[in-house]
Structures are given as C-alpha cells and as structure tokens.
CSV table of C-alpha atoms and ligand atoms in Angstrom, one decimal:
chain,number,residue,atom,x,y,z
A,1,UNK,CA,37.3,18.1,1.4
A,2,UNK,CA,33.9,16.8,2.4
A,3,UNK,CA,33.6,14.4,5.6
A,4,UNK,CA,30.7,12.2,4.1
A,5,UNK,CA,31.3,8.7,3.5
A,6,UNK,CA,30.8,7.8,-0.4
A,7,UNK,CA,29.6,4.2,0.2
A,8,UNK,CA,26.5,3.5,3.1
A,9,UNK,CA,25.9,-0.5,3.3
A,10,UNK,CA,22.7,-1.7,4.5
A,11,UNK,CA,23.5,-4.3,7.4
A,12,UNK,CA,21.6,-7.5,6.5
A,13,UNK,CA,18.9,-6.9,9.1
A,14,UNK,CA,18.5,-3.3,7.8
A,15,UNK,CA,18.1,-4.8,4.1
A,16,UNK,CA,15.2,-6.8,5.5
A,17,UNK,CA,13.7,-4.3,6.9
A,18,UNK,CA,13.6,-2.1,3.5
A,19,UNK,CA,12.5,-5.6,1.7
A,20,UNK,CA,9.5,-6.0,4.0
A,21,UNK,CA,8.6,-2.2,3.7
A,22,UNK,CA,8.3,-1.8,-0.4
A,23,UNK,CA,7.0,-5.0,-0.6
A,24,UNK,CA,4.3,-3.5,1.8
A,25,UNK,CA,4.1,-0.3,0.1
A,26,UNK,CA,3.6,-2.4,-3.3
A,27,UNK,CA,0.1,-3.6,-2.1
A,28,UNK,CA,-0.9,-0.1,-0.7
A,29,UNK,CA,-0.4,1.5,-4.1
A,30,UNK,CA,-1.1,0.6,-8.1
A,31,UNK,CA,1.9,1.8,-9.5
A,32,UNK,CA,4.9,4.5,-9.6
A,33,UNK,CA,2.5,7.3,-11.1
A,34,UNK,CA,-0.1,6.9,-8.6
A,35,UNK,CA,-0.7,10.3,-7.1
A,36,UNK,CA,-1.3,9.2,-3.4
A,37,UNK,CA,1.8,7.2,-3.2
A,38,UNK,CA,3.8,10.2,-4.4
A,39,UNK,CA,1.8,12.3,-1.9
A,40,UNK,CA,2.6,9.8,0.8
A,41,UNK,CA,6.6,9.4,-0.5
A,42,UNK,CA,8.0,11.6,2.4
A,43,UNK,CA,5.6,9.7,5.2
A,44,UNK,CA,6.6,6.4,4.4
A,45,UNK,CA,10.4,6.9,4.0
A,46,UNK,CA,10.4,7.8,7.6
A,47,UNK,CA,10.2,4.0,8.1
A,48,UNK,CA,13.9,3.6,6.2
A,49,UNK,CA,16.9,2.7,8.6
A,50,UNK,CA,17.8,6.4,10.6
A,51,UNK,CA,20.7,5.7,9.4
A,52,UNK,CA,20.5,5.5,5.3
A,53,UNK,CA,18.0,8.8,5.9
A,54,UNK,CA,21.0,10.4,7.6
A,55,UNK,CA,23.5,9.2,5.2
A,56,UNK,CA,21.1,11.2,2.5
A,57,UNK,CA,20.2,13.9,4.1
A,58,UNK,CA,23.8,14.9,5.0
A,59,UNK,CA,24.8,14.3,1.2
A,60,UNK,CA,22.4,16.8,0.0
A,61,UNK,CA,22.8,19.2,2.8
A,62,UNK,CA,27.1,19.1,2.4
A,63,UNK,CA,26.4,19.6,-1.6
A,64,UNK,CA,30.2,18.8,-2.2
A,65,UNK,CA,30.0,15.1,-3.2
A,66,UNK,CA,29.0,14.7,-7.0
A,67,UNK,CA,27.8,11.0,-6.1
A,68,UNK,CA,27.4,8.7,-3.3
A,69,UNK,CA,26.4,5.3,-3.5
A,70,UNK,CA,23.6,3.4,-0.4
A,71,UNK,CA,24.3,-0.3,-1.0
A,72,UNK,CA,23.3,-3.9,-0.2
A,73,UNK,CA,19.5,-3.7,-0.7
A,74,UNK,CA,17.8,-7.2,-1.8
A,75,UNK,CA,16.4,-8.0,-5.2
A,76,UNK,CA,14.7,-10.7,-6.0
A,77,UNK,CA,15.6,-11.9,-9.0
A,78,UNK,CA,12.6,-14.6,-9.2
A,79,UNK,CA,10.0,-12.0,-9.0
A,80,UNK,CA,11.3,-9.3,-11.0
A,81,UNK,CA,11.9,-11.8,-13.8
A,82,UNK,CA,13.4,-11.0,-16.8
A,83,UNK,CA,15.2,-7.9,-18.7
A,84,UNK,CA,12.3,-6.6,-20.9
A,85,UNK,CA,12.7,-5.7,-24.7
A,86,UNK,CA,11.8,-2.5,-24.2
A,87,UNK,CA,10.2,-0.4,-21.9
A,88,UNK,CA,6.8,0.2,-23.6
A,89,UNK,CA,3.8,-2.0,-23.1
A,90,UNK,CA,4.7,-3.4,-19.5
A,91,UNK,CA,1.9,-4.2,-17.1
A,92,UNK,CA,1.1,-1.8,-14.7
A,93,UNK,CA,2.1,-2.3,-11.9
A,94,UNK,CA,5.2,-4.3,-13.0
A,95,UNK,CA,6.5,-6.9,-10.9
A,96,UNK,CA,9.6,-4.5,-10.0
A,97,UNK,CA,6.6,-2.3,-8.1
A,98,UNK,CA,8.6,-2.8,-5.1
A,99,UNK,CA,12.1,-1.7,-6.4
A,100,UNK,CA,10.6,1.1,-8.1
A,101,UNK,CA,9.0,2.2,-4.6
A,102,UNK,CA,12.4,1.8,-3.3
A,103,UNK,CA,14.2,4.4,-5.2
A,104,UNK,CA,11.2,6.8,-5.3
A,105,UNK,CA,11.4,6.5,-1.2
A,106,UNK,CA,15.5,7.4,-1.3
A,107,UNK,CA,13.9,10.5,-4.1
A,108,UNK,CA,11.6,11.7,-1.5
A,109,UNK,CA,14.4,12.2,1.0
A,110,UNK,CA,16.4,14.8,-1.1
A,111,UNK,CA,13.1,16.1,-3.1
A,112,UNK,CA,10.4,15.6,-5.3
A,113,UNK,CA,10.0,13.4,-7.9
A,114,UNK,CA,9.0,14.3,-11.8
A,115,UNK,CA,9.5,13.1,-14.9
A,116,UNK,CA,9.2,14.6,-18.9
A,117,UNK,CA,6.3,14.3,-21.1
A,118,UNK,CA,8.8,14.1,-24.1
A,119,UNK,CA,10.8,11.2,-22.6
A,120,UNK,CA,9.8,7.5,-21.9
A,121,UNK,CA,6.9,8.2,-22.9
A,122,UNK,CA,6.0,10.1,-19.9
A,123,UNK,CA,6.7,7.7,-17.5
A,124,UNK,CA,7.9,8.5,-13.8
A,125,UNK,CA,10.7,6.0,-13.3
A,126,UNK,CA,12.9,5.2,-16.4
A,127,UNK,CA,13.8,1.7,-17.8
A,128,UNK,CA,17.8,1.6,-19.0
A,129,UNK,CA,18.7,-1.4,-20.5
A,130,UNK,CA,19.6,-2.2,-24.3
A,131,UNK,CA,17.3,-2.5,-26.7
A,132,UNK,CA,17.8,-4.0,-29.9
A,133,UNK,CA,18.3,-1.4,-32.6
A,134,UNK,CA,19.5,1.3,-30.7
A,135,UNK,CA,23.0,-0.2,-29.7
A,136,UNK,CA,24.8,3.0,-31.4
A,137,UNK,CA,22.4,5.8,-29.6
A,138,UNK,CA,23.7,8.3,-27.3
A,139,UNK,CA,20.8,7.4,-24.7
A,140,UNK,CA,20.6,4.9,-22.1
A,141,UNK,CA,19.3,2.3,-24.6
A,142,UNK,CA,22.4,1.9,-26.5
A,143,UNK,CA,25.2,-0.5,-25.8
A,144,UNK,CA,27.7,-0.6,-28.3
A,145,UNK,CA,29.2,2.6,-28.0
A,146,UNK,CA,30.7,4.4,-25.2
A,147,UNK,CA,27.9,7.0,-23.5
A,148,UNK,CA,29.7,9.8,-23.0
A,149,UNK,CA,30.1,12.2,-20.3
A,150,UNK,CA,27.1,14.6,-19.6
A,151,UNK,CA,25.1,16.5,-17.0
A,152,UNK,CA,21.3,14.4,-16.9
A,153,UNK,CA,18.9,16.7,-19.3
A,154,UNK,CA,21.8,19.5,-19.3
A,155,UNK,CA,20.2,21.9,-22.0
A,156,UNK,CA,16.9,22.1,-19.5
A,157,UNK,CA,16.6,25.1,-17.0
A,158,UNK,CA,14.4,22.5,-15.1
A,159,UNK,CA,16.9,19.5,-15.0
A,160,UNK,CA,17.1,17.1,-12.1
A,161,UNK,CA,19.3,18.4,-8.9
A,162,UNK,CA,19.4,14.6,-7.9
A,163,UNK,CA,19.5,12.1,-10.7
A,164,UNK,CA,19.1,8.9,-8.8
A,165,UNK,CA,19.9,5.4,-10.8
A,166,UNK,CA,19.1,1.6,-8.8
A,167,UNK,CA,21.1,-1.6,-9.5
A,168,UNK,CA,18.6,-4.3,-10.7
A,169,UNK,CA,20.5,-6.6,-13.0
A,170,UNK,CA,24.6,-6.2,-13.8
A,171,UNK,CA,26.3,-9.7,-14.7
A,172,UNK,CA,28.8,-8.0,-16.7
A,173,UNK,CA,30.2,-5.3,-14.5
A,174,UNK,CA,29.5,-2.8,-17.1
A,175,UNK,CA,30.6,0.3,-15.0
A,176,UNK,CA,28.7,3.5,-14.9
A,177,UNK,CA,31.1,6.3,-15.5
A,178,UNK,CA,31.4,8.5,-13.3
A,179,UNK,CA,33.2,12.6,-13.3
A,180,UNK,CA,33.5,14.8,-10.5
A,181,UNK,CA,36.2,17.5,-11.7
A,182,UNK,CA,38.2,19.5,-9.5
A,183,UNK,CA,37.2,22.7,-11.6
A,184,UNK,CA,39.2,25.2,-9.6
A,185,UNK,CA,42.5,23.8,-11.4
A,186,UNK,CA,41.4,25.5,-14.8
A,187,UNK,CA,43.2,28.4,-16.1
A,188,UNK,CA,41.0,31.3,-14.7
A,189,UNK,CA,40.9,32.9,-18.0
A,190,UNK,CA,38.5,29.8,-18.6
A,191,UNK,CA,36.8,29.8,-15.5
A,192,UNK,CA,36.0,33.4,-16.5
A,193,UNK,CA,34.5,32.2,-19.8
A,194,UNK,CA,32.6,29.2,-18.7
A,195,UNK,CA,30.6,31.6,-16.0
A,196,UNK,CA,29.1,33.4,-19.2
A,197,UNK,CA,26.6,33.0,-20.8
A,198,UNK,CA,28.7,31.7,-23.9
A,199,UNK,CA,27.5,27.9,-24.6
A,200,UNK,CA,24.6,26.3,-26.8
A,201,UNK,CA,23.1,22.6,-25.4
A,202,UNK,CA,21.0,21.2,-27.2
A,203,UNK,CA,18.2,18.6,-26.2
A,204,UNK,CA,20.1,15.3,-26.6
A,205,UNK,CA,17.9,12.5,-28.4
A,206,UNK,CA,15.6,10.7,-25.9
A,207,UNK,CA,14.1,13.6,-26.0
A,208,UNK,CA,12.9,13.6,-29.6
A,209,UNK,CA,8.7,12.8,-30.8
A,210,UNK,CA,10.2,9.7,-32.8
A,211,UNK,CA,11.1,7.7,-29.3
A,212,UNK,CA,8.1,8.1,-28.0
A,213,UNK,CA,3.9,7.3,-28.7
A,214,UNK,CA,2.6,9.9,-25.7
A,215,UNK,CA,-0.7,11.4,-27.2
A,216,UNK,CA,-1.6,15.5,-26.6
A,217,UNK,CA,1.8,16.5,-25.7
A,218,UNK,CA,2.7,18.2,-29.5
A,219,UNK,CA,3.4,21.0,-27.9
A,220,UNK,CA,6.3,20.0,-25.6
A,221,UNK,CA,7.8,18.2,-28.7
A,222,UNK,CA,8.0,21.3,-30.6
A,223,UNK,CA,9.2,23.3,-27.7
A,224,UNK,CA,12.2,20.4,-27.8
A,225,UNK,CA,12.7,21.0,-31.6
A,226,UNK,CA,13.3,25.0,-31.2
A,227,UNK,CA,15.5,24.5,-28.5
A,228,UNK,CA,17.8,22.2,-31.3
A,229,UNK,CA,17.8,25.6,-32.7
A,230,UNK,CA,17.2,28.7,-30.9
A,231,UNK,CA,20.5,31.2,-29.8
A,232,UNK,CA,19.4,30.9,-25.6
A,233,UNK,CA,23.4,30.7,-24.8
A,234,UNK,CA,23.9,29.6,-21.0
A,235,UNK,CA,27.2,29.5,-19.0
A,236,UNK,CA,28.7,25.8,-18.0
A,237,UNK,CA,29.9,27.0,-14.3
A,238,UNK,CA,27.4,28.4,-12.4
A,239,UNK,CA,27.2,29.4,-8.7
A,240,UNK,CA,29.8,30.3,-6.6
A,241,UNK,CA,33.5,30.9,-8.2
A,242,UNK,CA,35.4,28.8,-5.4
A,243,UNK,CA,33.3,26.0,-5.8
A,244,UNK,CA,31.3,26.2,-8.9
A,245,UNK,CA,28.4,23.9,-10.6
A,246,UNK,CA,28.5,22.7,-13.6
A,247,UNK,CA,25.7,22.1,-16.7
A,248,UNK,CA,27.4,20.2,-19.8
A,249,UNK,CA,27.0,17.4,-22.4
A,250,UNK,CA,29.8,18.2,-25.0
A,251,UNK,CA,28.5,15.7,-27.1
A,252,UNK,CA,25.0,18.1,-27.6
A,253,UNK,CA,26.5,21.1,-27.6
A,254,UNK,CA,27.3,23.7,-30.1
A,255,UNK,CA,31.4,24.9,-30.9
A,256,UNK,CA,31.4,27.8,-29.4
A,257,UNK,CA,32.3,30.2,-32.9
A,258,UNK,CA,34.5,32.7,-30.5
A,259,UNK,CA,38.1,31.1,-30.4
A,260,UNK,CA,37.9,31.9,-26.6
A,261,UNK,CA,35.3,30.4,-26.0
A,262,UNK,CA,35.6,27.2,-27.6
A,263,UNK,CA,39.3,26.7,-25.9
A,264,UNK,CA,37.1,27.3,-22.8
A,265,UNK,CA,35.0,24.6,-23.1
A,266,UNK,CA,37.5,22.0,-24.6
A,267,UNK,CA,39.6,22.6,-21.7
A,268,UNK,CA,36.6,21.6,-18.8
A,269,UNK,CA,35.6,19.0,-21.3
A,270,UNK,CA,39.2,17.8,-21.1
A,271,UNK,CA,39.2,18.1,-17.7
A,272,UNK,CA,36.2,15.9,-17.1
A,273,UNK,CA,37.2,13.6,-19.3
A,274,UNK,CA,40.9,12.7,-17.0
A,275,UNK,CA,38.7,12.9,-14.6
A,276,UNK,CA,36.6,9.8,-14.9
A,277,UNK,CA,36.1,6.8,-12.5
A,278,UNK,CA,34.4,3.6,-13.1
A,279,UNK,CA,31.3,2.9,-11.0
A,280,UNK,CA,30.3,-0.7,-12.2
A,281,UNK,CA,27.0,-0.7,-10.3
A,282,UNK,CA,26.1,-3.8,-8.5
A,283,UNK,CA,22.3,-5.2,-8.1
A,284,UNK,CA,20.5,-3.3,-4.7
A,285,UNK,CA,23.0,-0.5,-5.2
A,286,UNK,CA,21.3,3.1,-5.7
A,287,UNK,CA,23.8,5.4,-6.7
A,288,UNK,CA,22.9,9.5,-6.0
A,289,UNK,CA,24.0,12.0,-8.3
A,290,UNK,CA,24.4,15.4,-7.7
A,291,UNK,CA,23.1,16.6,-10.9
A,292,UNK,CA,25.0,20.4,-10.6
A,293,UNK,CA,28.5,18.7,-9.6
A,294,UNK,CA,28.8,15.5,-11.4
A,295,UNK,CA,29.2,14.5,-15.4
A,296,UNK,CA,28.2,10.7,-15.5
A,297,UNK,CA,28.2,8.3,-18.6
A,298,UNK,CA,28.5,4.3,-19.1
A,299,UNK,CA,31.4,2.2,-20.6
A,300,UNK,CA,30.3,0.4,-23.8
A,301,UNK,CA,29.4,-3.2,-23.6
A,302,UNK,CA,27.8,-6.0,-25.8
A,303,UNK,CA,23.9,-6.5,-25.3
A,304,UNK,CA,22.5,-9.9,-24.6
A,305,UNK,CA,19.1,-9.5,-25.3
A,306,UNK,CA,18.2,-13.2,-23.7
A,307,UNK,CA,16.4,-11.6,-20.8
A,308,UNK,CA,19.8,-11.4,-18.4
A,309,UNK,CA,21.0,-7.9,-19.6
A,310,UNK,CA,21.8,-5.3,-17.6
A,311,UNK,CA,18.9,-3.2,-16.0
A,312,UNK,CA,18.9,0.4,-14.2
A,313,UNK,CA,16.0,2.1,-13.2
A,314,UNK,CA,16.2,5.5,-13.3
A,315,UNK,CA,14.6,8.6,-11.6
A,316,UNK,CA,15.0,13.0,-11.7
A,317,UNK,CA,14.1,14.4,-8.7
A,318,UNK,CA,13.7,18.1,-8.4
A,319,UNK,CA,14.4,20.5,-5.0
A,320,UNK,CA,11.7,22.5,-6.5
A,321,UNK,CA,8.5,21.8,-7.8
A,322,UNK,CA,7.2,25.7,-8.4
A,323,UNK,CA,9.7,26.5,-10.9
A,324,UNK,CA,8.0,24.4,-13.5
A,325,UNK,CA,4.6,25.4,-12.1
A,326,UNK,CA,3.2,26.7,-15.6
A,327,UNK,CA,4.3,22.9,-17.5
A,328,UNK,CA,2.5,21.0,-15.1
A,329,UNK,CA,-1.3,20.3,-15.2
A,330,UNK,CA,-1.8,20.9,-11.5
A,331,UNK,CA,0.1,21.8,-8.4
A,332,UNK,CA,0.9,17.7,-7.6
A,333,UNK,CA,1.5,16.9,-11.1
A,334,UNK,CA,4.4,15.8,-11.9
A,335,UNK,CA,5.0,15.5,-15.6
A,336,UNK,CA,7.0,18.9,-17.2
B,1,LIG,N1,26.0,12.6,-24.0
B,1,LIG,C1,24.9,12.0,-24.0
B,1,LIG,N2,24.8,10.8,-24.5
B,1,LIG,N3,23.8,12.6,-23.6
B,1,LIG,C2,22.5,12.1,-23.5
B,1,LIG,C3,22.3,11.2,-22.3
B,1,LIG,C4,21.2,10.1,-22.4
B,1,LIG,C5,19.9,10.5,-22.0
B,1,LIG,N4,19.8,11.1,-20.7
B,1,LIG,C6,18.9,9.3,-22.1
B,1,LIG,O1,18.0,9.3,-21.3
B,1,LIG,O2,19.0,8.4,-22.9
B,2,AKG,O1,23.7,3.3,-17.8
B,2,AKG,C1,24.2,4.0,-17.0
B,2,AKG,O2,25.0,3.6,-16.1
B,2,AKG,C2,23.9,5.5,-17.1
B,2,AKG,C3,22.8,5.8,-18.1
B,2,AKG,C4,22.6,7.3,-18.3
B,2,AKG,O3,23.4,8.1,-17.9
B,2,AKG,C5,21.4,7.8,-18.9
B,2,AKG,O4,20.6,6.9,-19.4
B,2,AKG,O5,21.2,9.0,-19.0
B,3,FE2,FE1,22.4,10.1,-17.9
C-alpha cells in the first residue's frame, strides 16, 4: 500500500502565493505555446509552495497511486469569464493565461509538456467542455452520454505518463470517473494473456482530420487513419508481473478473434469497470493521473451552453521527450 496522501490542500496563504505567481508569469509570457515559457517551466515552479513540489514529486517517484488530487487554488471567475462554444478561435493569450500557466507549472514538476498535431488543433493545453453538437461523442466534448473508461491516447506508443486535468468551472458536480484496479486479483491465466502482445487499439476520435482545421500536418492524419487499421497488436499489462501497467480503452479496441484472448480482456475490462470511483472535480482542483496505472472517464450530464458549463483544461505531459524525437520539428518542439 503506498504512504502518499491522495488529497494536498493549499493553505489560503499558499493559494495566494500561487495566484500572485501565474498572474506574474502571465505578463512575462504571450501564451501556453510560447517556447521560452516552456523553456523556463522547471525554473519558475521552484517558486510553488515546497510543499505541493513535494507532494508531486513523491507521487511520481512512489508510481503506485493512479491519481492524486493538489486542491484549493483560486480562480477568478470575473476574469476568466465565461465557458466558450468551443475551443477554436480564442484570443491568444486568453484570459485563463494564468490558469493555464498554473497546470503547465505542476507538468514541469513530473515532466515535459507536449501536445498532438492531430488533436485540438495542435494546441498545447486542451479545452473540455461541451459543445453543442457533439453531446453523443466519445471525446471530452460530449455530454450526454457516459465517457467511458480509457487509458488518455491508449493506442499511442508516445501517450502521456501524466495526464494532468484543472478544475475551472463545475456547478453541477459532474464527477470525473476515476479506475485504479487492483490487477493482481485476475485469474493468472489472464494476466498471462494481457502481457502479450494480443490486443488492437485503435486511435479514438479526437484524433480524426474532421475535428480539426491544422494546415501541413496530412501526414500525421494519415498515419492516425492506418493505425484504425493496421495488425500492430500490443499487450494491455505491461511492466512488472506483481505490479503491472496498464494501456486500454475497450471502447476503441478490437475483439480479440482468439476465444482466450477476448475472455482476457473482458475480464480486466470488468475489473475496471467495479472498480470505478467518482471524482466530481471542484474549481482550483488539479487532479494528476498516472497515465500507466489509472483508467479515467466522466459521468454523463446535460450541457448548458449559457456560458456556466463545466470547464477542464487539460494537458499530456511526457517523462521523455527523445522518444518522439523524429515527429517533432526540433529538439524543444513540442507538438508529435
Ligand atoms: N473511451 C473513450 N471515450 N476514449 C476517448 C477519450 C476521449 C479523448 N481523449 C478526447 O480527447 O476527447
Ligand atoms: O471530463 C473529464 O472529467 C475527463 C475528460 C477526459 O477524459 C478526456 O477528455 O479525455
Ligand atoms: Fe481522457
């Protein structure tokens, strides 16, 4: 059983502190993409409480937690403003410049930051909230249904190893769900399975060329569109046997054709699934994912759409940059 604590609150002075240092930060920098604020990330979160860059530090270092949660940072509701429509065609910087900073700081304590050209349209920091049209998607933007359980970009040998998501806006409670499975109480004919390379994931949908406008990245999009088809099986449980990761999205994956091997995976995906918490996120809560241990989703909920809806921002951060050295334009960039 890990010793870490699951929950670090910011005392009220430390909360000020962080306020006064991203609102700082904001007028140093134009935006989340600029290349000297990422370059500077690791300098300036040396100015965060000791104590929240513990709290951190010893999550990632432990690896036995699938999430933890730092709470009771300040938003300001007046300057932020509304929930957007959607997340293209915001200014630059937005008026959340400072709340972005903030999560990009906790990133830089546990890694690098990076984001997809085929998602968001190759922004840095991700918008979730529901847009209008989308409320039946299984991506972030939908609303209506249930998003079900899945490792963040599970079908990419580059995924996040931290998936970090911030609090802005959540007058409904709508809880985050949340999966950490105790995967050494599966039948070890399973476990045997799920540690081969037996399993097709597929690129799930935010993913696709249709959600997004980026120019010059055709490429990347078709790479996404052969991995909806190729045969590049990979195993679910990965790493060590007594404690193993995991790498799934049921919902975008392939039944396995082998009997076996599909009783395999329906068992971890029943697993995860009596597994589940609720996580209803509150505004100035980050909540830390460990992308190789935890399955995450969110409950279903009704949209507003009147500017008070629910609002996450979201970013991957990576332990290492070098593995996806040959998608990215230069050594600092950061888009794969
Ligand atoms: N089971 C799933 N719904 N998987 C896809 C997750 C949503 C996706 N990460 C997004 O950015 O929208
Ligand atoms: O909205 C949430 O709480 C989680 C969203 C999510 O998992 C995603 O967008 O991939
Ligand atoms: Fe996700």
């Amino acid at each position: 059983m890990s010793t870490h604590k699951r929950i670090y609150d910011l005392s009220p002075a430390e909360a000020a502190e962080v306020e006064n240092l991203t609102l700082r930060i904001a007028k140093e920098y134009s935006s989340p993409e600029d290349e000297q604020l990422l370059r500077d990330l690791p300098l300036l979160a040396t100015e965060l409480p000791l104590g929240q860059r513990r709290f951190l530090r010893d999550f990632a270092l432990e690896d036995e937690l699938g999430y933890c949660v730092v709470r009771g940072h300040t938003i300001d509701h007046e300057r932020i403003g509304p929930t957007p429509q959607h997340w293209r065609g915001r200014p630059i910087p937005t008026p959340e410049f400072p709340e972005e900073i903030l999560l990009l700081l906790h990133g830089s304590l546990l890694g690098e930051p990076f984001g997809w050209k085929t998602q968001q349209d190759a922004r840095l920091v991700h918008d979730i909230f529901p847009i209008k049209g989308f409320e039946t998607e299984q991506m972030g933007i939908g609303s209506t249904d249930t998003l079900t359980l899945h490792t963040e970009d599970a079908f990419h040998p580059w995924r996040a190893d931290y998936l970090l998501l911030e609090c802005l806006r959540n007058p409904d409670e709508v809880a985050t769900i949340v999966s950490e499975p105790d995967l050494r109480s599966l039948d070890p004919e399973h476990l045997e399975i799920l540690h081969e390379a037996n399993f097709l994931i597929r690129p799930d949908d935010s993913h696709l060329a249709k959600h997004n406008v980026t120019k010059g990245v055709d490429a990347e999009f078709s790479e996404i569109a052969e991995m909806k088809a190729d045969d590049n099986r990979v195993a679910v449980l990965y790493g060590s046997r007594e404690h193993p990761y995991i790498r799934i999205d049921p919902y975008f994956m392939e039944t396995p054709k082998d009997p076996a091997a599909r009783r395999a995976l329906e068992a971890v995906s029943d697993l995860l699934e009596s597994s589940c918490l609720d996580v209803a996120l509150e505004p100035g809560d980050i909540l830390v994912i460990n992308n190789h241990r935890l399955a995450h989703g969110r409950q279903a909920f009704q949209a507003r759409y009147d500017g008070t809806d629910r609002w996450l921002k979201r970013v991957s951060i990576t332990t290492d940059l070098r593995k996806s050295h040959e998608r990215r334009a230069s050594a600092t960039a950061r888009l794969i």
